[in-house]
Amino acid sequence: MEAIETLAQQEYKEGWVTDIEMETAPPGLNEDIIRFISAKKNEPGFLLEWRLKAYRHWLKMKEPNWQYMAYPPVDYQDIVYYAAPKNTPQYNSLDEVDPELLETYDKLGIPLEEQKVLAGVAVDAVFDSVSVHTTFKDKLAELGIIFCSFSEAAQDHPDLVEKYLGTVVPYRDNYFASLNSAVFSDGSFCYIPPGVRCPMELSTYFRINTAGTGQFERTLIIADEGSYVSYLEGCTAPMRDENQLHAAVVELVALKDAQIKYSTVQNWYPGNEEGKGGVYNFVTKRGVCKGDNAKISWTQVETGSAITWKYPSVILQGDHSIGEFYSVALTRNKQVADTGTKMIHVGKDTRSTVVSKGISAGNGQNVYRGRIQVMKRADGAKNYTQSDTMLIADRCGAHTNPYIDVGNNSASVEHEASTARISEDQLFYCKTRGISTEDAISMIINGFCKEVFQELPMEFAVEAKKLLGISLEGSVG
Amino acid sequence: MALLEIKGLRGGIRDQDIINGIDLTINRGEVHAIMGPNGSGKSTLGKILAGHEEYAETGGTVRFNGKDLFELTPEERANEGMFLAFQYPVEIPGVSNAYFLRAALNERLKYRGEPEISAGAFRRLLNKKMEQVDMDPELARRPVNEDFSGGEKKRNEIFHMAVLEPTLSILDETDSGLDIDAMRIVAHGINQQRTADNAMIVITHYQRLLDYVVPDYVHVMYQGRIVKSGMKDLALELEEKGYEWIREEVEAAG
């Protein structure tokens, strides 16, 4: 099994540091810092008030400790809560963008312009805290679609922001969500008007870059009645020697007959072999199917971060609404992933599907934690959950914590779980067909994750392939 | 030059020799049957030749295509043209048979410095081979051996062999667990692959497969050695007399 170990120890290939002058707030957290952030962004009054309410609430909260992993205490007064490229850019073309920044994107393999045009993807790239480039806004605007940075939305569409912000993840929700509500730097905003099918995949690339800068992204997506949107989120981070906290919040609102498909490939710096220096990825992601027949689908491929701690969830409020969660989490070295979902069935005949694939290598730990909650009124609610884990070493671990809470007798809830290993027989079989151990492992893992990968948009499936070092199935057979 | 030349081979599993000195030369165009009672070392020979990690040679030499076999990794042996049809084929969930075979074929082409096969050319090749070995196209689309019946798994091994076109195929008890109809289909598939350029080692416990896949030579293994070699009549003789006769002969000689 030596080759497996080698594969599991492959170095993080995206590590480097970009040197761009930052305009930075002093480290620390107090009401003045929050006012500074809000002023810097010319925010409307209601937003500053909301931030302050969140901050005051956060002060009364305790950091949660029920999770699987332990991490050294975070000194919240030692974090820089605002950093932005010095000349807040509003560019008309790529030529105006800092070449060093473009180089960074090239290293990441993010084709910002023509490639995206061909692929039919508009990109709202978040570099550190401020959006530097937005493409295709005009084209989307023709359809009435709003796709911009959160800061822009706060200024240009304050009514929408005020109406929906915090309606899915309230500022009191949890410790990290409250912190995010108080200090969020930027993020993406998206609104799809009634009956509009967004003609392209919307994507945002996040990236942590400034030493000691926490990242507090805030994303809000609203799909109005009968609309459809597919949103892609992907991220990588440069190699770094100190831990970085990442506490994002994503809120999705799907109104009657609307659909939101949200796909993530997460590749933050995972730390070195000892787990030192990796990102703490503590994220709150939640969607609400507000109207009847609404559908929200989360698909995630989590390979990065020292610690991943998140549960993309769906509140199935509208009758006949659907929630889905498809997840691949790969942990190696000393990485920990404590992830899963909550499906909360409120409306009648609501359905949810959960497919979780955890892969542990090295000393990696993988936890599936899920809650299926069927409320009293949710007649005919149905859930199917499948949580599978694969172990690729002797020192790694997999844990499954499903919680089921059914308050309605007509509900049907199913849970299947399995644990597998890559067997010597499988490897030998592949070798007798001429396939090397490394390729065989990729192939077997790819097969294991197939149900999740086929939910990803093609472009992301390719990314997932790169990240797991696996070949994709599909062109034949 | 012989395709496979085994001289004084010894080896086994965990420091325990199961093969106790085998000499065997196989030329292109030949089919050799290896028979013998359970535990005589037939399958171990196949695993050592194919390079199973848990098995190791402890003595002797094997040359394949003129190369020292034990200098080659299992996948290099495969790409040199060796093929092992498993007695118990392995399931690879989620990976389609067709995808798996294309990956395997491309490894082979890469090894030979040839360009990869195009999707179209591969599809045509698959169709041709499916017809040749009477394979249900549905099985080519399904994940490798997953939820296949015992017979389907064995047929799939022959399908793999047909697609990869090995020069030396080792068929490890391919007939075990097959009913007579399934065995006929499998045997037909094997016979379709016989050419003047390739060779086969057919490992079997029973003579009945050899009614359909007629060997050029028959060897009988007992206690890790080839104790008797002959032409195809030997298989019939074994069928008639059983293995007890071999035991007695060996013990009388010993």
XYZ file of C-alpha atoms in Angstrom:
731
model
C 0.000 0.000 0.000
C 3.026 2.249 -0.294
C 1.723 3.969 -3.414
C -1.459 4.902 -1.646
C 0.535 6.593 1.046
C 2.506 8.503 -1.563
C -0.693 9.649 -3.194
C -2.114 10.663 0.133
C 0.943 12.763 0.849
C 1.128 14.660 -2.402
C 2.032 18.209 -1.704
C -0.473 20.971 -2.042
C 0.220 22.253 -5.525
C -1.383 25.663 -5.287
C 0.804 27.192 -2.622
C 2.314 30.617 -3.101
C 1.837 34.133 -1.791
C 0.922 37.138 -3.870
C 2.336 40.498 -2.891
C -0.267 43.157 -3.368
C -0.468 46.217 -1.174
C -3.397 45.995 1.143
C -5.398 48.625 2.866
C -5.902 46.957 6.167
C -7.809 47.551 9.339
C -5.836 47.172 12.574
C -6.278 43.747 14.151
C -9.033 43.374 16.695
C -12.774 43.460 17.009
C -14.972 46.147 18.520
C -17.839 48.361 17.436
C -15.423 50.875 15.900
C -13.968 48.235 13.614
C -17.479 47.306 12.510
C -18.255 50.941 11.839
C -14.974 51.192 9.905
C -15.882 48.236 7.700
C -19.371 49.561 7.082
C -18.099 53.068 6.304
C -15.390 51.710 4.007
C -18.147 50.071 2.016
C -20.548 53.025 2.079
C -23.223 50.788 3.497
C -26.800 51.890 4.104
C -27.735 52.478 7.724
C -29.810 49.354 8.192
C -26.802 47.199 7.409
C -24.599 48.867 9.998
C -27.369 48.466 12.552
C -27.712 44.810 11.652
C -23.965 44.254 11.970
C -23.944 45.902 15.369
C -26.895 43.829 16.595
C -25.070 40.709 15.460
C -21.873 41.808 17.198
C -23.652 42.556 20.454
C -25.341 39.179 20.300
C -22.075 37.421 19.452
C -20.452 38.907 22.554
C -22.971 36.960 24.665
C -22.353 33.653 22.862
C -19.992 30.814 23.647
C -17.890 29.083 21.060
C -19.430 25.661 20.377
C -17.503 22.559 21.426
C -19.666 19.633 20.344
C -17.780 19.028 17.107
C -15.495 16.093 16.467
C -12.238 18.000 16.140
C -10.259 20.078 18.570
C -8.465 23.228 17.458
C -6.359 25.729 19.364
C -8.366 28.658 20.736
C -8.847 31.452 18.207
C -7.853 34.908 19.412
C -10.581 37.010 17.834
C -8.772 40.197 18.835
C -5.773 39.139 16.800
C -7.648 38.895 13.499
C -7.643 41.577 10.826
C -11.263 42.044 9.833
C -10.820 44.206 6.797
C -8.294 44.148 3.983
C -8.756 45.329 0.427
C -6.556 45.852 -2.620
C -5.487 49.472 -2.318
C -7.265 51.012 -5.263
C -10.713 49.577 -5.047
C -11.079 48.654 -8.666
C -14.063 49.036 -10.925
C -12.588 47.903 -14.219
C -14.069 47.912 -17.667
C -11.593 45.466 -19.125
C -8.976 42.991 -18.036
C -6.190 45.325 -19.201
C -6.915 47.562 -16.262
C -6.507 44.789 -13.727
C -3.266 44.451 -11.776
C -1.149 42.037 -13.825
C 0.079 40.317 -10.697
C -3.483 39.521 -9.800
C -4.099 38.104 -13.237
C -1.009 35.977 -12.859
C -2.424 34.640 -9.623
C -5.579 33.650 -11.419
C -3.547 32.007 -14.148
C -1.724 29.913 -11.572
C -5.079 28.878 -10.227
C -6.121 27.969 -13.724
C -9.043 30.364 -13.660
C -9.721 31.565 -17.169
C -11.357 34.909 -16.461
C -12.432 36.122 -19.868
C -12.598 34.428 -23.214
C -12.430 30.955 -21.763
C -15.378 31.798 -19.585
C -17.250 33.275 -22.535
C -16.796 30.003 -24.368
C -17.804 28.039 -21.324
C -20.785 30.308 -20.822
C -19.802 31.267 -17.306
C -19.879 34.722 -15.742
C -17.289 35.181 -13.042
C -17.501 37.314 -9.988
C -14.054 36.793 -8.549
C -13.534 37.703 -4.929
C -9.893 38.379 -4.205
C -9.501 38.787 -0.519
C -12.383 40.904 0.518
C -13.294 43.053 -2.424
C -14.654 42.078 -5.794
C -12.215 43.052 -8.480
C -13.818 41.777 -11.578
C -17.324 41.080 -12.733
C -18.100 39.853 -16.185
C -21.300 39.418 -18.093
C -23.217 41.695 -15.826
C -24.754 43.430 -18.796
C -25.861 40.255 -20.435
C -27.425 39.051 -17.230
C -28.953 42.473 -16.639
C -30.922 42.171 -19.878
C -32.760 39.267 -18.268
C -33.178 41.224 -15.066
C -30.690 38.994 -13.269
C -28.633 40.703 -10.627
C -25.232 39.114 -10.063
C -22.755 41.279 -8.218
C -20.671 41.603 -5.111
C -22.528 41.848 -1.849
C -21.196 45.369 -1.330
C -22.581 46.528 -4.653
C -25.904 44.927 -3.890
C -26.057 46.736 -0.553
C -25.775 50.019 -2.432
C -27.695 49.317 -5.624
C -30.401 46.977 -4.323
C -30.735 47.742 -0.613
C -34.426 46.803 -0.656
C -33.682 43.225 -1.732
C -30.801 42.902 0.689
C -32.865 44.226 3.570
C -35.784 41.982 2.682
C -33.822 38.720 2.578
C -30.582 39.145 4.550
C -30.664 36.995 7.657
C -34.002 35.389 6.805
C -32.427 31.960 6.337
C -29.431 32.251 8.652
C -30.403 34.792 11.322
C -27.636 36.776 12.956
C -28.348 34.859 16.161
C -28.009 31.477 14.460
C -24.676 30.258 15.750
C -21.361 31.569 16.981
C -19.639 31.768 13.612
C -22.702 32.972 11.727
C -23.098 35.789 14.258
C -19.456 36.704 13.898
C -19.842 36.697 10.126
C -22.968 38.875 10.361
C -21.019 41.439 12.350
C -17.890 41.613 10.232
C -18.578 40.092 6.806
C -16.298 41.647 4.254
C -17.888 40.861 0.951
C -19.295 38.040 -1.084
C -21.766 37.482 -3.851
C -25.322 38.504 -4.379
C -27.648 37.013 -6.887
C -31.271 37.624 -7.748
C -33.148 35.799 -10.477
C -36.475 37.420 -11.402
C -39.715 35.444 -11.762
C -39.816 32.925 -14.597
C -36.213 33.485 -15.673
C -33.887 30.587 -16.276
C -30.350 31.848 -15.774
C -28.622 30.961 -19.071
C -25.171 30.361 -17.619
C -23.559 28.827 -14.591
C -22.700 31.588 -12.151
C -19.394 31.156 -10.448
C -17.294 32.801 -7.815
C -13.780 32.017 -6.846
C -12.779 32.817 -3.337
C -9.248 33.110 -2.172
C -7.571 33.856 1.090
C -4.427 35.859 0.632
C -3.455 38.265 3.375
C -1.607 36.866 6.352
C -3.835 36.817 9.379
C -6.883 38.010 7.478
C -9.957 36.099 8.399
C -12.370 35.580 5.602
C -15.977 36.336 6.279
C -17.784 35.913 3.013
C -21.489 36.441 2.807
C -23.498 35.091 -0.085
C -27.173 35.633 -0.712
C -29.024 34.042 -3.599
C -32.685 34.624 -4.270
C -34.554 32.688 -6.926
C -37.910 34.330 -7.460
C -41.007 32.384 -8.505
C -40.483 29.873 -11.292
C -36.834 30.791 -11.850
C -33.726 28.620 -12.050
C -30.084 29.210 -11.257
C -26.969 27.071 -11.017
C -24.226 28.579 -8.903
C -20.643 27.372 -8.642
C -18.297 28.160 -5.796
C -14.676 27.099 -5.795
C -11.717 28.065 -3.739
C -8.018 27.515 -3.187
C -5.649 29.289 -0.863
C -1.901 29.886 -0.807
C 0.443 27.970 1.426
C 0.702 29.545 4.817
C 2.280 28.875 8.152
C -0.463 30.008 10.493
C -4.041 28.985 10.814
C -6.632 30.976 9.023
C -10.224 31.176 10.074
C -12.823 31.108 7.361
C -16.364 31.638 8.584
C -18.641 32.179 5.645
C -22.405 32.313 5.468
C -24.440 31.333 2.447
C -28.181 31.920 2.318
C -30.400 30.592 -0.448
C -34.034 31.533 -0.941
C -36.121 29.618 -3.464
C -39.643 30.938 -3.916
C -42.572 29.034 -5.427
C -41.560 26.723 -8.307
C -37.975 28.010 -8.218
C -34.811 25.916 -8.297
C -31.332 26.625 -6.975
C -28.427 24.318 -7.649
C -25.381 25.236 -5.576
C -22.106 23.431 -6.265
C -18.872 23.795 -4.327
C -15.346 22.587 -4.872
C -13.410 23.476 -1.737
C -9.630 23.310 -1.810
C -8.339 25.644 0.867
C -4.830 25.009 2.076
C -5.075 21.875 4.243
C -1.913 22.431 6.273
C 1.287 20.450 6.155
C 1.634 16.790 7.024
C 1.311 17.651 10.691
C -1.802 19.669 9.963
C -0.003 22.926 10.712
C -1.030 26.053 8.873
C -4.266 24.848 7.342
C -7.478 26.772 7.005
C -10.330 26.391 9.491
C -13.380 26.288 7.311
C -16.374 26.901 9.586
C -19.240 27.669 7.300
C -22.974 28.083 7.690
C -24.877 27.243 4.529
C -28.610 27.009 4.454
C -31.411 27.316 1.976
C -35.117 27.675 2.315
C -37.664 26.317 -0.142
C -40.073 29.085 0.717
C -42.776 28.347 -1.800
C -44.523 25.225 -3.059
C -42.596 23.004 -5.489
C -39.317 24.770 -4.830
C -36.073 22.828 -5.043
C -32.636 23.387 -3.552
C -29.726 21.130 -4.327
C -26.331 21.306 -2.629
C -23.376 19.478 -4.151
C -19.972 19.752 -2.526
C -16.524 18.322 -3.053
C -14.418 19.065 0.002
C -10.724 18.266 -0.292
C -9.015 21.184 1.406
C -8.818 22.902 4.810
C -7.273 21.582 8.001
C -10.773 21.483 9.452
C -14.014 21.561 7.537
C -17.068 22.118 9.684
C -20.301 22.685 7.812
C -23.759 21.377 7.119
C -25.410 22.793 4.008
C -29.065 22.442 4.870
C -32.536 22.919 3.452
C -35.702 24.061 5.158
C -38.524 22.482 3.165
C -41.242 24.963 3.924
C -43.336 24.898 0.740
C -45.500 21.882 0.016
C -43.963 19.409 -2.460
C -40.596 21.094 -2.141
C -37.359 19.138 -2.613
C -34.001 19.295 -0.857
C -30.857 17.492 -1.967
C -27.364 17.145 -0.569
C -24.561 15.391 -2.419
C -21.142 15.415 -0.808
C -17.637 14.086 -1.251
C -15.216 14.846 1.565
C -11.608 13.725 1.289
C -9.345 14.004 4.316
C -5.683 13.060 4.494
C -2.682 13.862 6.702
C -4.305 15.351 9.802
C -7.327 16.867 8.118
C -10.743 16.650 9.719
C -14.080 17.029 7.983
C -17.184 17.216 10.157
C -19.856 17.693 7.565
C -23.319 16.632 6.539
C -26.685 18.281 6.267
C -29.961 19.113 7.912
C -33.201 18.536 6.070
C -36.102 20.114 7.848
C -39.460 18.987 6.495
C -42.141 21.538 7.254
C -44.454 21.392 4.237
C -46.561 18.496 3.010
C -45.176 15.869 0.634
C -41.693 17.293 0.872
C -38.813 15.116 -0.235
C -35.123 15.080 0.585
C -32.169 13.051 -0.644
C -28.807 12.883 1.077
C -25.781 11.153 -0.452
C -22.539 11.531 1.478
C -19.208 9.991 0.492
C -16.349 10.318 2.942
C -12.818 9.279 2.012
C -10.144 9.131 4.699
C -6.437 8.677 4.053
C -3.349 9.107 6.236
C -4.522 10.316 9.641
C -7.601 11.963 8.175
C -10.884 11.926 10.048
C -14.250 12.078 8.382
C -17.501 12.660 10.202
C -20.914 12.505 8.619
C -23.357 14.378 10.809
C -26.900 14.742 9.585
C -30.301 15.601 10.904
C -33.566 14.689 9.296
C -36.377 16.512 10.980
C -40.004 15.959 10.053
C -42.368 18.482 11.617
C -45.862 17.651 12.754
C -47.592 19.139 9.709
C -45.298 17.528 7.135
C -47.693 14.813 5.918
C -46.122 12.410 3.449
C -42.566 13.659 3.921
C -39.919 11.373 2.484
C -36.204 11.188 3.083
C -33.527 8.918 1.729
C -30.047 9.118 3.224
C -26.968 7.222 2.147
C -23.682 7.765 3.915
C -20.707 5.784 2.670
C -17.130 5.966 3.784
C -13.919 4.636 2.329
C -10.777 4.173 4.388
C -7.373 4.316 2.705
C -4.956 3.694 5.580
C -4.796 2.210 9.027
C -4.642 5.418 10.989
C -7.601 7.250 9.498
C -11.150 7.226 10.750
C -14.760 7.566 9.720
C -17.704 8.361 11.954
C -21.396 8.575 11.222
C -23.820 10.522 13.401
C -27.290 10.517 11.896
C -30.059 12.162 13.885
C -33.615 11.457 12.914
C -36.495 13.318 14.452
C -39.895 12.410 13.070
C -43.022 14.179 14.285
C -45.453 12.865 11.690
C -46.561 9.251 11.322
C -46.999 9.379 7.558
C -43.343 10.222 6.988
C -40.865 7.775 5.537
C -37.204 8.067 6.457
C -34.523 5.713 5.201
C -30.862 5.596 6.109
C -28.201 3.395 4.580
C -24.580 3.461 5.602
C -21.500 1.535 4.536
C -17.780 1.473 5.086
C -15.411 0.195 2.427
C -11.728 -0.196 1.830
C -9.784 -0.417 -1.391
C -8.940 -4.107 -1.354
C -5.670 -5.681 -2.444
C -7.726 -7.859 -4.755
C -9.143 -4.824 -6.529
C -5.668 -3.366 -6.980
C -4.263 -6.654 -8.243
C -7.164 -7.029 -10.644
C -6.467 -3.578 -12.086
C -2.746 -4.336 -12.337
C -3.351 -7.518 -14.292
C -5.156 -5.278 -16.785
C -2.106 -2.998 -17.007
C -3.414 -0.220 -14.755
C -0.940 1.152 -12.204
C -1.735 1.270 -8.492
C -2.071 5.032 -8.529
C -4.461 5.029 -11.464
C -6.351 2.125 -9.977
C -6.888 4.009 -6.718
C -8.094 7.061 -8.621
C -10.439 4.913 -10.614
C -11.837 3.125 -7.579
C -12.332 6.390 -5.684
C -13.944 7.917 -8.729
C -16.323 4.977 -8.906
C -17.067 5.362 -5.204
C -17.945 9.052 -5.672
C -19.810 8.645 -8.929
C -23.285 9.470 -7.608
C -21.988 12.812 -6.369
C -19.792 13.709 -9.354
C -22.645 13.200 -11.765
C -24.529 15.938 -9.920
C -21.760 18.450 -10.618
C -21.796 20.740 -13.630
C -19.289 19.426 -16.201
C -16.751 22.158 -15.534
C -16.717 21.385 -11.847
C -16.594 17.691 -12.433
C -13.298 18.363 -14.225
C -12.095 20.364 -11.231
C -13.112 17.567 -8.899
C -11.185 15.156 -11.070
C -8.078 17.296 -10.736
C -8.509 17.621 -7.021
C -8.922 13.955 -6.285
C -6.395 13.031 -8.938
C -8.861 10.826 -10.631
C -10.068 10.160 -14.111
C -13.623 10.803 -15.041
C -16.019 8.362 -16.405
C -18.492 9.217 -19.075
C -16.991 9.530 -22.539
C -17.416 5.814 -23.112
C -20.044 3.322 -22.133
C 12.264 -17.737 -28.951
C 9.754 -19.232 -26.557
C 7.016 -16.907 -25.374
C 7.323 -18.153 -21.806
C 10.196 -20.110 -20.368
C 9.963 -21.317 -16.769
C 13.039 -22.973 -15.254
C 13.191 -24.472 -11.778
C 10.534 -22.133 -10.429
C 9.857 -22.253 -6.718
C 7.666 -19.947 -4.729
C 4.580 -19.454 -2.645
C 3.024 -17.353 0.023
C 4.480 -16.130 3.327
C 7.789 -18.020 3.150
C 6.022 -21.246 2.420
C 6.798 -22.769 -0.960
C 3.778 -24.080 -2.792
C 5.553 -24.364 -6.138
C 8.477 -26.738 -5.754
C 10.391 -26.592 -9.003
C 8.531 -26.189 -12.275
C 9.958 -26.293 -15.785
C 7.659 -25.299 -18.594
C 8.190 -23.830 -22.042
C 5.317 -22.281 -23.970
C 5.525 -21.177 -27.578
C 3.233 -18.913 -29.528
C 0.248 -20.734 -30.972
C 0.120 -23.293 -28.161
C -2.559 -24.025 -25.598
C -1.343 -25.738 -22.432
C -3.777 -27.183 -19.941
C -2.643 -27.457 -16.350
C -4.641 -29.927 -14.323
C -4.313 -31.388 -10.892
C -6.106 -32.016 -7.626
C -7.068 -29.190 -5.273
C -4.074 -27.697 -3.509
C -1.556 -28.871 -6.071
C -0.402 -25.297 -6.772
C -2.148 -24.573 -10.101
C -3.629 -21.223 -9.113
C -0.498 -20.255 -7.190
C 1.495 -20.664 -10.396
C -0.888 -18.238 -12.142
C -0.629 -15.710 -9.311
C 3.165 -15.836 -9.223
C 3.350 -15.361 -12.977
C 0.922 -12.407 -12.898
C 2.734 -10.865 -9.916
C 0.283 -11.001 -7.002
C 1.815 -9.028 -4.147
C 1.276 -11.717 -1.532
C 2.972 -14.387 -3.576
C 6.682 -14.496 -4.284
C 9.173 -16.597 -6.213
C 11.953 -18.055 -4.094
C 13.974 -19.676 -6.832
C 14.316 -20.369 -10.544
C 13.849 -18.085 -13.535
C 10.999 -17.082 -15.790
C 11.504 -15.357 -19.124
C 8.535 -13.770 -20.845
C 9.002 -12.277 -24.312
C 12.733 -12.719 -23.661
C 12.565 -10.518 -20.557
C 13.181 -11.480 -16.949
C 9.600 -11.669 -15.695
C 10.487 -10.867 -12.100
C 12.077 -7.576 -13.164
C 8.649 -6.446 -14.368
C 5.840 -4.994 -12.208
C 2.454 -6.703 -12.517
C 1.173 -3.912 -14.741
C 4.271 -4.110 -16.947
C 3.689 -7.830 -17.330
C 0.139 -7.046 -18.420
C 1.287 -4.423 -20.857
C 3.886 -6.875 -22.218
C 0.935 -9.061 -23.139
C 0.226 -11.258 -20.139
C -3.358 -11.670 -18.983
C -4.813 -13.420 -15.951
C -8.473 -14.409 -16.059
C -9.505 -14.594 -12.400
C -11.158 -17.553 -10.776
C -13.069 -15.039 -8.657
C -13.320 -11.810 -10.688
C -13.292 -8.662 -8.587
C -16.010 -5.991 -8.421
C -15.159 -2.341 -8.962
C -18.286 -0.404 -7.989
C -19.149 2.705 -9.967
C -16.572 2.113 -12.734
C -18.137 0.985 -15.984
C -16.696 -2.030 -17.722
C -16.228 -0.044 -20.923
C -14.431 2.790 -19.134
C -12.215 0.324 -17.309
C -11.271 -1.462 -20.511
C -10.528 1.740 -22.351
C -8.216 2.814 -19.535
C -6.505 -0.590 -19.650
C -6.162 -0.526 -23.426
C -4.728 2.979 -23.356
C -2.151 1.896 -20.771
C -1.099 -0.822 -23.160
C -0.873 1.580 -26.099
C 1.083 4.055 -24.012
C 3.482 1.312 -22.950
C 4.137 0.573 -26.600
C 4.536 4.236 -27.442
C 1.377 4.302 -29.528
C -1.312 6.998 -29.439
C -4.436 6.472 -27.328
C -7.508 5.013 -28.960
C -10.233 7.458 -29.947
C -13.711 7.178 -28.445
C -15.166 6.163 -31.801
C -12.546 3.536 -32.558
C -12.933 2.121 -29.074
C -16.706 1.861 -29.435
C -16.266 -0.024 -32.711
C -13.717 -2.340 -31.109
C -16.049 -3.032 -28.185
C -18.952 -3.847 -30.468
C -16.816 -6.237 -32.481
C -15.501 -8.000 -29.399
C -18.901 -8.204 -27.722
C -20.199 -9.975 -30.757
C -17.157 -12.245 -30.890
C -17.553 -13.508 -27.341
C -21.345 -13.254 -27.218
C -21.384 -10.567 -24.536
C -24.539 -8.703 -23.549
C -23.911 -4.998 -24.379
C -25.691 -4.109 -21.151
C -22.851 -5.760 -19.200
C -20.296 -3.534 -20.912
C -22.096 -0.477 -19.622
C -22.503 -1.711 -16.057
C -19.846 -1.285 -13.355
C -17.080 -3.904 -13.522
C -18.526 -7.194 -12.221
C -20.866 -5.414 -9.812
C -24.013 -7.489 -9.322
C -22.936 -9.805 -12.145
C -23.928 -13.449 -11.775
C -21.101 -15.970 -11.424
C -21.426 -16.893 -15.083
C -21.509 -13.256 -16.205
C -18.303 -12.582 -14.285
C -16.505 -15.417 -16.052
C -17.778 -14.256 -19.422
C -16.596 -10.787 -18.563
C -13.070 -12.138 -18.024
C -13.096 -13.562 -21.532
C -14.476 -10.260 -22.808
C -11.564 -8.417 -21.166
C -9.189 -10.889 -22.788
C -10.776 -10.331 -26.187
C -10.466 -6.545 -25.933
C -6.888 -6.530 -24.618
C -5.644 -9.193 -27.063
C -2.923 -10.624 -24.812
C -0.106 -12.804 -26.146
C -0.223 -15.067 -23.090
C -3.509 -15.702 -21.305
C -3.639 -17.579 -18.019
C -7.179 -18.784 -17.460
C -7.553 -19.712 -13.803
C -10.424 -22.182 -13.423
C -12.550 -20.179 -15.820
C -14.923 -23.137 -16.007
C -15.614 -23.352 -12.277
C -19.166 -22.585 -11.296
C -20.475 -22.594 -14.859
C -23.377 -24.666 -16.084
C -22.925 -26.485 -19.351
C -24.526 -23.755 -21.517
C -22.481 -20.993 -19.947
C -19.358 -23.106 -20.341
C -20.004 -23.566 -24.034
C -20.326 -19.829 -24.513
C -17.148 -19.178 -22.529
C -15.283 -21.882 -24.438
C -16.462 -20.442 -27.734
C -15.168 -17.042 -26.628
C -11.801 -18.533 -25.723
C -11.520 -20.380 -29.019
C -12.270 -17.162 -30.882
C -9.098 -15.723 -29.384
C -6.767 -18.546 -30.392
C -4.249 -17.481 -33.022
C -0.809 -18.555 -34.176
C 0.633 -15.524 -32.359
C -0.696 -16.049 -28.885
C -0.670 -18.766 -26.290
C -2.837 -19.845 -23.370
C -2.445 -21.615 -20.078
C -5.758 -23.182 -19.144
C -5.858 -24.069 -15.455
C -8.685 -26.442 -14.682
C -9.670 -29.092 -12.242
C -11.972 -30.910 -14.611
C -11.529 -32.255 -18.062
C -14.896 -31.050 -19.355
C -13.716 -27.568 -20.457
C -11.037 -29.288 -22.532
C -13.729 -30.966 -24.632
C -14.394 -27.508 -25.981
C -11.040 -25.765 -25.631
C -8.808 -28.500 -26.962
C -5.267 -28.139 -25.630
C -2.041 -28.978 -27.442
C -0.422 -30.144 -24.220
C -1.668 -31.283 -20.859
C 0.365 -31.071 -17.652
C -0.561 -32.552 -14.336
C 0.499 -30.765 -11.175
C 0.847 -32.440 -7.833
C 2.500 -31.072 -4.705
C 3.810 -28.030 -6.563
C 5.447 -29.911 -9.418
C 4.510 -30.944 -12.912
C 4.499 -34.692 -12.454
C 3.195 -35.714 -15.841
C 2.966 -34.086 -19.258
C 1.320 -35.375 -22.378
C -0.966 -34.614 -25.272
C -4.705 -34.018 -24.967
C -5.332 -37.730 -24.366
C -3.829 -37.325 -20.923
C -6.802 -35.222 -19.893
C -9.162 -38.001 -20.910
C -7.103 -40.523 -19.020
C -7.318 -38.358 -15.909
C -11.046 -38.045 -16.337
C -11.333 -41.811 -16.451
C -8.916 -42.726 -13.684
C -9.108 -39.687 -11.388
C -6.125 -38.094 -9.638
C -5.571 -41.009 -7.276
C -3.630 -42.731 -9.996
C -1.197 -39.806 -10.217
C -0.706 -39.814 -6.475
C 0.149 -43.470 -6.499
C 2.598 -43.035 -9.356
C 4.344 -40.130 -7.665
C 4.578 -41.922 -4.371
C 5.849 -45.097 -6.027
C 8.543 -43.077 -7.820
C 9.426 -41.098 -4.668
